[in-house]
mmCIF file of C-alpha atoms in Angstrom:
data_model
loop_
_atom_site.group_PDB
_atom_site.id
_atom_site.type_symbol
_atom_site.label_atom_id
_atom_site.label_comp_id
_atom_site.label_asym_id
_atom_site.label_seq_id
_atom_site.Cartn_x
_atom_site.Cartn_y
_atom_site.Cartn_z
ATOM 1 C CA UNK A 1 -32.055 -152.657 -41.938
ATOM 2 C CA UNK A 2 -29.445 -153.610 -44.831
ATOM 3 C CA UNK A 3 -31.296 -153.907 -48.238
ATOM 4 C CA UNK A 4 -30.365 -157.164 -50.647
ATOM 5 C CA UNK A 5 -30.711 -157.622 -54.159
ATOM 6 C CA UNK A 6 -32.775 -160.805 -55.180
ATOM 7 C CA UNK A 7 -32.893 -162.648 -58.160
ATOM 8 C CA UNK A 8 -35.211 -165.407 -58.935
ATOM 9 C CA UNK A 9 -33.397 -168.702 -60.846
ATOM 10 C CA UNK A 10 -35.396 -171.053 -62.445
ATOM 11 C CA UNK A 11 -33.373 -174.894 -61.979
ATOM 12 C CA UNK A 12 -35.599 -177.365 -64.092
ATOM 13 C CA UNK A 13 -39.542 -177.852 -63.284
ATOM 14 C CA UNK A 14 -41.670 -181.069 -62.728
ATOM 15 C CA UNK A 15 -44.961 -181.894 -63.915
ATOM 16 C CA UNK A 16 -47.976 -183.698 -62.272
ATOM 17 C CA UNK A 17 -51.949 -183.225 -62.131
ATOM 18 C CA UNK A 18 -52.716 -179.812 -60.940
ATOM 19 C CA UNK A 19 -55.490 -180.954 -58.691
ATOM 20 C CA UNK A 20 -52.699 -182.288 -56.944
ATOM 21 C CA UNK A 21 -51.697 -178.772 -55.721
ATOM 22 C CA UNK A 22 -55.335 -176.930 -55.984
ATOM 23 C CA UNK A 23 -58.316 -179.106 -54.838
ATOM 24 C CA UNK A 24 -60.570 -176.540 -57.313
ATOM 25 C CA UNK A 25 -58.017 -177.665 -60.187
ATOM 26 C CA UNK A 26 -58.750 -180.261 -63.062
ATOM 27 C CA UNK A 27 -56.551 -183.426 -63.865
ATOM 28 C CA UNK A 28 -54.641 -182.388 -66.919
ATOM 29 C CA UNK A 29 -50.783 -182.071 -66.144
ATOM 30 C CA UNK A 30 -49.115 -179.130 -64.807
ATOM 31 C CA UNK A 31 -45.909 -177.355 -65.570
ATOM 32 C CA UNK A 32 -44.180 -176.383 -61.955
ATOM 33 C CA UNK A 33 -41.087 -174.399 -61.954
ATOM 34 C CA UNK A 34 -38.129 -175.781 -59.305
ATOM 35 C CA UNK A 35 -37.228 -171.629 -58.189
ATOM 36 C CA UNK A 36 -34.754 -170.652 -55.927
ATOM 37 C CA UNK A 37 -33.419 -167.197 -55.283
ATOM 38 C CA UNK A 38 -29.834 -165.646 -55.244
ATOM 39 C CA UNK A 39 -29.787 -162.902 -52.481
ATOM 40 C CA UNK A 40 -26.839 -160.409 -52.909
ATOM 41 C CA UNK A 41 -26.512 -159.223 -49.133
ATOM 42 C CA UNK A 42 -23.876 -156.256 -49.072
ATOM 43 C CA UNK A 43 -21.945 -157.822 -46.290
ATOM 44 C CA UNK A 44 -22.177 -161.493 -46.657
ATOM 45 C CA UNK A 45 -22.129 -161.604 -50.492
ATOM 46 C CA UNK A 46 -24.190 -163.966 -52.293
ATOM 47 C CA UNK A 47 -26.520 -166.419 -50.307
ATOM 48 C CA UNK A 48 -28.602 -169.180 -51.846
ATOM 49 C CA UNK A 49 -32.528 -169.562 -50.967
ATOM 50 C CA UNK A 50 -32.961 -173.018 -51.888
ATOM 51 C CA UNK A 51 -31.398 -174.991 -54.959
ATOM 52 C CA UNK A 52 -34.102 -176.426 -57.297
ATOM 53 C CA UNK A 53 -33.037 -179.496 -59.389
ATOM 54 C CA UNK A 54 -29.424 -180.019 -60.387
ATOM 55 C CA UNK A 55 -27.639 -183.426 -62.294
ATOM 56 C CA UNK A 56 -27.273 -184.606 -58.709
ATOM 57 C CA UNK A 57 -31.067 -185.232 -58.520
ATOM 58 C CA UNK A 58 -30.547 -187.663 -61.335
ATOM 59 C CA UNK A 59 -27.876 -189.707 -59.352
ATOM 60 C CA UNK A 60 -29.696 -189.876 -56.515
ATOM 61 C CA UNK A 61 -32.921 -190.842 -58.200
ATOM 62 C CA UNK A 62 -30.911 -194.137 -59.691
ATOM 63 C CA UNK A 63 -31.421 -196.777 -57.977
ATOM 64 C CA UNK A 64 -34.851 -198.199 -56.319
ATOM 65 C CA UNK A 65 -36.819 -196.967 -54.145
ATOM 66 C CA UNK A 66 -35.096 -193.334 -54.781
ATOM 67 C CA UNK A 67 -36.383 -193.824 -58.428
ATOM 68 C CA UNK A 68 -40.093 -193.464 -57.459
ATOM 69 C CA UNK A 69 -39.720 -189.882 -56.776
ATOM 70 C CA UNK A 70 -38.819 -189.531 -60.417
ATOM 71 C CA UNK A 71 -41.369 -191.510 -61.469
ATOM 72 C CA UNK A 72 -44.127 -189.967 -59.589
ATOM 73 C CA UNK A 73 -42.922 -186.183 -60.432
ATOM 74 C CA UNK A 74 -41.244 -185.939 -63.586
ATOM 75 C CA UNK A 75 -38.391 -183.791 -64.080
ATOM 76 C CA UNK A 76 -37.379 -181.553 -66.923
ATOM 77 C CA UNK A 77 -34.126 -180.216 -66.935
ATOM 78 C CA UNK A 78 -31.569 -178.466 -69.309
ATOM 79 C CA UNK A 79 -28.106 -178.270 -69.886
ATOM 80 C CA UNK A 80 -26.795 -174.699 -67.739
ATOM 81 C CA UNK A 81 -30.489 -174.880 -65.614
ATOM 82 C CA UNK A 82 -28.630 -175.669 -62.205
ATOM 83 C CA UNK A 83 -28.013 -172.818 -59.957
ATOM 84 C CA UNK A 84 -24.255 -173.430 -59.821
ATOM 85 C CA UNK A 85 -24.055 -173.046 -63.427
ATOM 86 C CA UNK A 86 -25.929 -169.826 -63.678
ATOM 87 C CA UNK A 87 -24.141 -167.970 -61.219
ATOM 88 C CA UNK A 88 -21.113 -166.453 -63.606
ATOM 89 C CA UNK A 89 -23.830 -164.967 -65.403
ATOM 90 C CA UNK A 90 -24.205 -162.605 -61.668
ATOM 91 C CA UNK A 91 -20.532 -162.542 -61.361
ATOM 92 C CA UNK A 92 -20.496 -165.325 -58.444
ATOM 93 C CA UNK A 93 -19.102 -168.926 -58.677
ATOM 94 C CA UNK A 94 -20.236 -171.587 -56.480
ATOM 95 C CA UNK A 95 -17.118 -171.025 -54.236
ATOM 96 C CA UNK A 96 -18.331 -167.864 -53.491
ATOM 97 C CA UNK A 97 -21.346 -168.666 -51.737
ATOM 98 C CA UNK A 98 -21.194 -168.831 -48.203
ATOM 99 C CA UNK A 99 -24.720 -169.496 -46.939
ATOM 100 C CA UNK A 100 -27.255 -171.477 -48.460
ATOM 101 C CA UNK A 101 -30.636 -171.182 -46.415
ATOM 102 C CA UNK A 102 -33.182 -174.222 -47.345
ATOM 103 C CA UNK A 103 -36.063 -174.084 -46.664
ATOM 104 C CA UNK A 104 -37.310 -178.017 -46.247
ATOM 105 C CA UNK A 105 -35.217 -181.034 -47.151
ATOM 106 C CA UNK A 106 -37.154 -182.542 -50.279
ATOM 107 C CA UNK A 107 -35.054 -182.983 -53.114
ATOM 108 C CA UNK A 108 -36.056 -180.420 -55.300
ATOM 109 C CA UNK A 109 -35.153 -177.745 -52.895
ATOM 110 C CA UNK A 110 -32.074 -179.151 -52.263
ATOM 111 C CA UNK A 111 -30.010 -181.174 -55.168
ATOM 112 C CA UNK A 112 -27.793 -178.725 -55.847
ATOM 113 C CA UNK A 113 -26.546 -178.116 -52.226
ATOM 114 C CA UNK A 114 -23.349 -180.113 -52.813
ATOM 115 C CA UNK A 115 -21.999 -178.119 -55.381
ATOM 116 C CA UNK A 116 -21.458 -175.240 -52.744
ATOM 117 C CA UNK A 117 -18.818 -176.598 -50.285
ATOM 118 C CA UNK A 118 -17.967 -173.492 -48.278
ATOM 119 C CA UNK A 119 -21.281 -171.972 -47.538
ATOM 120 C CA UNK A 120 -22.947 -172.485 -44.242
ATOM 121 C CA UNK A 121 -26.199 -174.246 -44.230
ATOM 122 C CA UNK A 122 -29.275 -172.458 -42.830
ATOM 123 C CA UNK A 123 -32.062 -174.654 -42.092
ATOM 124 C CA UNK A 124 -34.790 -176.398 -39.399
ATOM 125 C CA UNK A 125 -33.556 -179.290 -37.077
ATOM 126 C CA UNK A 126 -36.678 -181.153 -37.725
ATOM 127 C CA UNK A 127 -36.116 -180.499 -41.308
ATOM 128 C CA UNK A 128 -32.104 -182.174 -40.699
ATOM 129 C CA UNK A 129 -33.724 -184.566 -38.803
ATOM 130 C CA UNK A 130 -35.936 -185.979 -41.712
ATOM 131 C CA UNK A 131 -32.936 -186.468 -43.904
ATOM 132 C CA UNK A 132 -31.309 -188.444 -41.468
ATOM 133 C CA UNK A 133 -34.927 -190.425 -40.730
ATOM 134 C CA UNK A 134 -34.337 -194.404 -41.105
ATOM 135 C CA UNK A 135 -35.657 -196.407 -43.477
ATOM 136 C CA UNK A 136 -35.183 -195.420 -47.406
ATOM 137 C CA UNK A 137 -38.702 -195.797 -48.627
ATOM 138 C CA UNK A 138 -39.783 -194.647 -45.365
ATOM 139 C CA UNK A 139 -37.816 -190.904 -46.794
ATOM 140 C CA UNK A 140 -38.558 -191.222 -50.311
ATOM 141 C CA UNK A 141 -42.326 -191.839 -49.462
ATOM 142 C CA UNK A 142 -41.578 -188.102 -47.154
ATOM 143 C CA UNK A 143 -39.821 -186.367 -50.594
ATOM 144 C CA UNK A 144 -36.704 -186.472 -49.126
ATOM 145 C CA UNK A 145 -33.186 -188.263 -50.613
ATOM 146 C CA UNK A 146 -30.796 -188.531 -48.403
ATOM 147 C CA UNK A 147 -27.908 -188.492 -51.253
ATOM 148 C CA UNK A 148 -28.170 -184.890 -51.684
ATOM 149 C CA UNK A 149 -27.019 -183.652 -48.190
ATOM 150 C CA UNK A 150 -23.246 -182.902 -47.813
ATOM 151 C CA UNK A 151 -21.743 -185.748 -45.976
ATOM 152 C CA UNK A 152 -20.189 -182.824 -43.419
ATOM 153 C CA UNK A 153 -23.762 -181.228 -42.997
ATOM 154 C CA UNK A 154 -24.168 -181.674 -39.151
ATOM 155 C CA UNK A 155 -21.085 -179.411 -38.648
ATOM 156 C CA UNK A 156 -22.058 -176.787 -41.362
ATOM 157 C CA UNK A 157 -25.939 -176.724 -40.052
ATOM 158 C CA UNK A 158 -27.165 -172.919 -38.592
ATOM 159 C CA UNK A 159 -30.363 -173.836 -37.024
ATOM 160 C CA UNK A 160 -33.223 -171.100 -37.490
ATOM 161 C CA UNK A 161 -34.198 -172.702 -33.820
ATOM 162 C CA UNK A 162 -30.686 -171.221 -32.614
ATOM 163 C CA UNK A 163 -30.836 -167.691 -34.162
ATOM 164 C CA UNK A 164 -32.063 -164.400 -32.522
ATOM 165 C CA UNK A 165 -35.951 -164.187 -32.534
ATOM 166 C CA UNK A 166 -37.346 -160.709 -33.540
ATOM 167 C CA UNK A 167 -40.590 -159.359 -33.696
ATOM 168 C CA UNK A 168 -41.914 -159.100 -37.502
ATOM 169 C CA UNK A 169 -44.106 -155.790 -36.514
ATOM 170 C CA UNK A 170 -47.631 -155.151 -37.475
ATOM 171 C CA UNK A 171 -47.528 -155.172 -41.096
ATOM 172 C CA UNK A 172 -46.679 -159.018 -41.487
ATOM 173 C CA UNK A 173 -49.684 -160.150 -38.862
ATOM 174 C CA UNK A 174 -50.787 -162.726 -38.692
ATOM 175 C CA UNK A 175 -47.051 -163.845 -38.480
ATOM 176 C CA UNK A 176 -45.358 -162.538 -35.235
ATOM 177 C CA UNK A 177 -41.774 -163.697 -35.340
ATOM 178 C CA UNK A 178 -38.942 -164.932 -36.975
ATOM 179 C CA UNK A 179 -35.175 -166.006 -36.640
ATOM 180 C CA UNK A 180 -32.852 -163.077 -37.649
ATOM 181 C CA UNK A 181 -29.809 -164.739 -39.493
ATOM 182 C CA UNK A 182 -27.110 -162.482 -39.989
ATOM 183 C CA UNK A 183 -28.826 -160.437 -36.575
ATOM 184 C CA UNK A 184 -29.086 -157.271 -39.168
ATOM 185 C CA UNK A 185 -32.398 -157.690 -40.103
ATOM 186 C CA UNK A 186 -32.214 -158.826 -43.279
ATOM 187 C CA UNK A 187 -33.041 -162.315 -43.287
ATOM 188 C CA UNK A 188 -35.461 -163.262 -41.233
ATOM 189 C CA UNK A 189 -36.721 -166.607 -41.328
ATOM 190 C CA UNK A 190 -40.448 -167.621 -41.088
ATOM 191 C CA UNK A 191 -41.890 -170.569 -39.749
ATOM 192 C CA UNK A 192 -44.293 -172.279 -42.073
ATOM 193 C CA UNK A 193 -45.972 -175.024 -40.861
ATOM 194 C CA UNK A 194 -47.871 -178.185 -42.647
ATOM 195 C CA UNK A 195 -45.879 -178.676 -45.618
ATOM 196 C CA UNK A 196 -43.266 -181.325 -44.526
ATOM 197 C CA UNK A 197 -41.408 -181.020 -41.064
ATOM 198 C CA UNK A 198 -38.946 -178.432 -40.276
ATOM 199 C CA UNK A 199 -40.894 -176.012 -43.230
ATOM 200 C CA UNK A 200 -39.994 -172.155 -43.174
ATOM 201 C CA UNK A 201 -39.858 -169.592 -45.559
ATOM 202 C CA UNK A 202 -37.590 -166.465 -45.819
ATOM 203 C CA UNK A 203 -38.124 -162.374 -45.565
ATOM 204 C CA UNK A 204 -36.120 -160.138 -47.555
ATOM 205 C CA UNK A 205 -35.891 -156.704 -47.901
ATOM 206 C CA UNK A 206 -34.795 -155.941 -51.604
ATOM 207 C CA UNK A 207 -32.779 -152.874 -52.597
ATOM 208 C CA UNK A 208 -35.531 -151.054 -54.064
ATOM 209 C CA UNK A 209 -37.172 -151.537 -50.967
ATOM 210 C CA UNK A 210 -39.913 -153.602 -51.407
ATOM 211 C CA UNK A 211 -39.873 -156.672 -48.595
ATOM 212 C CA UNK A 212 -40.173 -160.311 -50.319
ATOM 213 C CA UNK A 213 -41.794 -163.614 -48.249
ATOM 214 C CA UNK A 214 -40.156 -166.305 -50.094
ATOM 215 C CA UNK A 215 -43.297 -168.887 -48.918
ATOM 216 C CA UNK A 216 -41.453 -172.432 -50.663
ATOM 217 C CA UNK A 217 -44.214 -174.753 -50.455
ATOM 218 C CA UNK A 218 -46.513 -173.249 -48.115
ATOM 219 C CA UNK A 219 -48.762 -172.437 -51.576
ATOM 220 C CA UNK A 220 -47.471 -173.599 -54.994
ATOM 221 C CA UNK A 221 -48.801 -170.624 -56.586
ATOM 222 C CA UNK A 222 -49.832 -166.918 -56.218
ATOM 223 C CA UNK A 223 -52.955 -167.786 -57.230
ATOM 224 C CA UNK A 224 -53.765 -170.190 -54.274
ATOM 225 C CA UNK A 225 -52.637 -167.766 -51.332
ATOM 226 C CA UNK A 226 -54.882 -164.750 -53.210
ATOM 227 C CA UNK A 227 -57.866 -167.637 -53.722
ATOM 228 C CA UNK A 228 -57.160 -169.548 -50.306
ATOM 229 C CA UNK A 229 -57.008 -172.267 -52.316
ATOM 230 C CA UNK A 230 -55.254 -175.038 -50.697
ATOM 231 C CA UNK A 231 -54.086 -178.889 -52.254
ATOM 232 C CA UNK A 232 -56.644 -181.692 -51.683
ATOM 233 C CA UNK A 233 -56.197 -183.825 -48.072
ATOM 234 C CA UNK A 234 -54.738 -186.416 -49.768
ATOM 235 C CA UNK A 235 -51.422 -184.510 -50.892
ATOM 236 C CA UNK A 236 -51.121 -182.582 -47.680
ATOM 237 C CA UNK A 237 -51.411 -185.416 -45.640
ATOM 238 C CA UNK A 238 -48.812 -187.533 -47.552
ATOM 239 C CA UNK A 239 -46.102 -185.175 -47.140
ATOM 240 C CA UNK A 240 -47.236 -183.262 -43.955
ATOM 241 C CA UNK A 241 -50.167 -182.201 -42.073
ATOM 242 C CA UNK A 242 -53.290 -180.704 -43.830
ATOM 243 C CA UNK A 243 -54.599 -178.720 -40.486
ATOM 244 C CA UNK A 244 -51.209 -176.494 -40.215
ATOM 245 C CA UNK A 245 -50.524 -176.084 -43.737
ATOM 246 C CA UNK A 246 -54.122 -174.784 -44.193
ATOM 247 C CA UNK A 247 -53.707 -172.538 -41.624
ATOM 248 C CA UNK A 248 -50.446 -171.481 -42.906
ATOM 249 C CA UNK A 249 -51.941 -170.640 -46.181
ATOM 250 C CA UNK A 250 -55.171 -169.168 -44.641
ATOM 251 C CA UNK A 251 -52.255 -166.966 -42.805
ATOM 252 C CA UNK A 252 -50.915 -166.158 -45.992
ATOM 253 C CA UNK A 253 -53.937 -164.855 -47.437
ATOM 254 C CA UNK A 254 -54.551 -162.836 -44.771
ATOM 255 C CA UNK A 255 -51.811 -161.333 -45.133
ATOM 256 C CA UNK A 256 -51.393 -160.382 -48.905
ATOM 257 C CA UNK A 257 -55.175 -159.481 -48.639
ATOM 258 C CA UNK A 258 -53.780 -156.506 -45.929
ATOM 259 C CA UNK A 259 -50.616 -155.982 -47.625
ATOM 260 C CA UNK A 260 -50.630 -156.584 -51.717
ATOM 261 C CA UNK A 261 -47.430 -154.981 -52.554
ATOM 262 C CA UNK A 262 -45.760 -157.834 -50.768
ATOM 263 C CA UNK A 263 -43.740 -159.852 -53.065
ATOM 264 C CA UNK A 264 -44.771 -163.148 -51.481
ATOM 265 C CA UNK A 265 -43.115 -166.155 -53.789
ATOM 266 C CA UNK A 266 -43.921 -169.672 -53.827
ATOM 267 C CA UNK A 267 -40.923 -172.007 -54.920
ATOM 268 C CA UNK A 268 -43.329 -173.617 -57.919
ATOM 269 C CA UNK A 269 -45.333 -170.398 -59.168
ATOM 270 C CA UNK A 270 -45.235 -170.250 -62.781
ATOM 271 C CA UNK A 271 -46.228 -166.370 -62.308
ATOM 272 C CA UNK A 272 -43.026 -165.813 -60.098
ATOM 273 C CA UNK A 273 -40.537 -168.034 -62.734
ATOM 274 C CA UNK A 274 -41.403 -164.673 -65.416
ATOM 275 C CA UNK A 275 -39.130 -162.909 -63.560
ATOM 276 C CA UNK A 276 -36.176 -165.636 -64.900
ATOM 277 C CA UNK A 277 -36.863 -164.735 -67.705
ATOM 278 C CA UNK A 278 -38.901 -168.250 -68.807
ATOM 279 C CA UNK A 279 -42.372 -168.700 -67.481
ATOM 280 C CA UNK A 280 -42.894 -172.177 -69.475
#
């Protein structure tokens, strides 16, 4: 199995009530990293998990109804915080990517996808299919701005649906399977149900051999898949479905519970954004 090295970028953050994301959690506002990962595979080159925020987001968050998703979460972002723009600092530039896997469609997973033109787009048909969903408030209610998809997206799409399934083995039960991307082993893709439609996460074994479950919104924090500590009803069942994802994150804490020396990362976990560097 080829070995990648990962490292965890940190593209803006939002803030909302944390009882929002943790039903256990109190109403003061919370601090939630936008992460995605750059994955150094030693054939492909560099390949993009997710984007985070990027000055796109702020386009596309303009005009009304898009601008209710930046009401409702506000954004923070700096100057050199997109993922394009931290990239020379790896010795990559955006041309250079040529596979961005995303892992659901809402915009702060994917605002920065234009800015990588070359790179084939991994991702979940129902996940395509929500971007492409009639009715504008009808999306932005669903987290999802159709703006930030390339307009040439159908015929750079590489559904997970369409890759090789493989077995993931005994030490990732309760998960059974997953879609091998490159068909080396090395990125296997994970369904994640109850999130949004079309969720899945991402396994990666890193070069110093430790395997990482990049989880995206199946938990927003560590702390909720060690606690099985899942958001209330009411924000699971506005973006998704509340049975599935709590049985995706009762999965997940299963799993770490058997297997703690799994990295497994949530795209929001302001224990995971230390390794940028910026944990704030």
């Amino acid at each position: 199995m080829k070995r990648c090295r990962v490292h965890i970028l940190r593209a803006g953050s939002c803030s909302h009530p944390a009882v929002m994301t943790r039903r256990d959690a109190g109403l003061a506002p919370a601090v939630f990293p936008a992460l995605a990962a750059l994955i150094v595979h030693p054939d492909e080159g560099p390949v993009l998990f997710d984007t985070g925020y990027d000055p796109a987001f702020f386009a596309a968050t303009d005009p009304f109804p898009e601008r209710l998703y930046r009401w409702t979460t506000p954004v923070r972002f700096e100057p050199g915080e997109a993922v394009a723009d931290q990239l020379p600092a790896f010795g990559f530039a955006p041309d250079d990517i040529r596979a961005v896997v995303v892992s659901h469609f809402h915009g702060d997973h994917i605002a920065g996808l234009t800015r990588f033109p070359d790179a084939r787009i991994f991702c979940a048909r129902a996940g395509l299919a929500e971007v492409q969903r009639k009715g504008r408030v009808s999306r932005v209610r669903r987290g999802v701005l159709a703006a930030l998809a390339p307009a040439d997206i159908d015929a750079r799409a590489v559904f997970f649906e369409d890759r090789p399934p493989v077995p993931l083995g005994p030490d990732m039960t309760p998960f059974e399977t997953g879609a091998d991307l490159f068909g080396d082993g090395s990125l296997v893709a994970v369904q994640l149900p109850g999130h949004c439609p079309g969720h899945w996460g991402l396994l990666v074994r890193q070069d110093d051999d430790r395997t990482r479950f990049l989880i995206a919104d199946a938990a927003w924090s560590s702390g909720a898949v060690r606690d099985d500590a899942p958001p209330p009803r009411l924000t699971t069942a506005l973006l998704g479905e509340t049975g599935p994802y709590r049985g995706t994150l009762n999965a997940l804490h299963r799993l770490w519970a058997r297997n703690p020396g799994l990295l497994v990362t949530p795209s929001h976990c302001g224990e995971v954004a230390i390794e940028t560097g910026r944990a704030d």
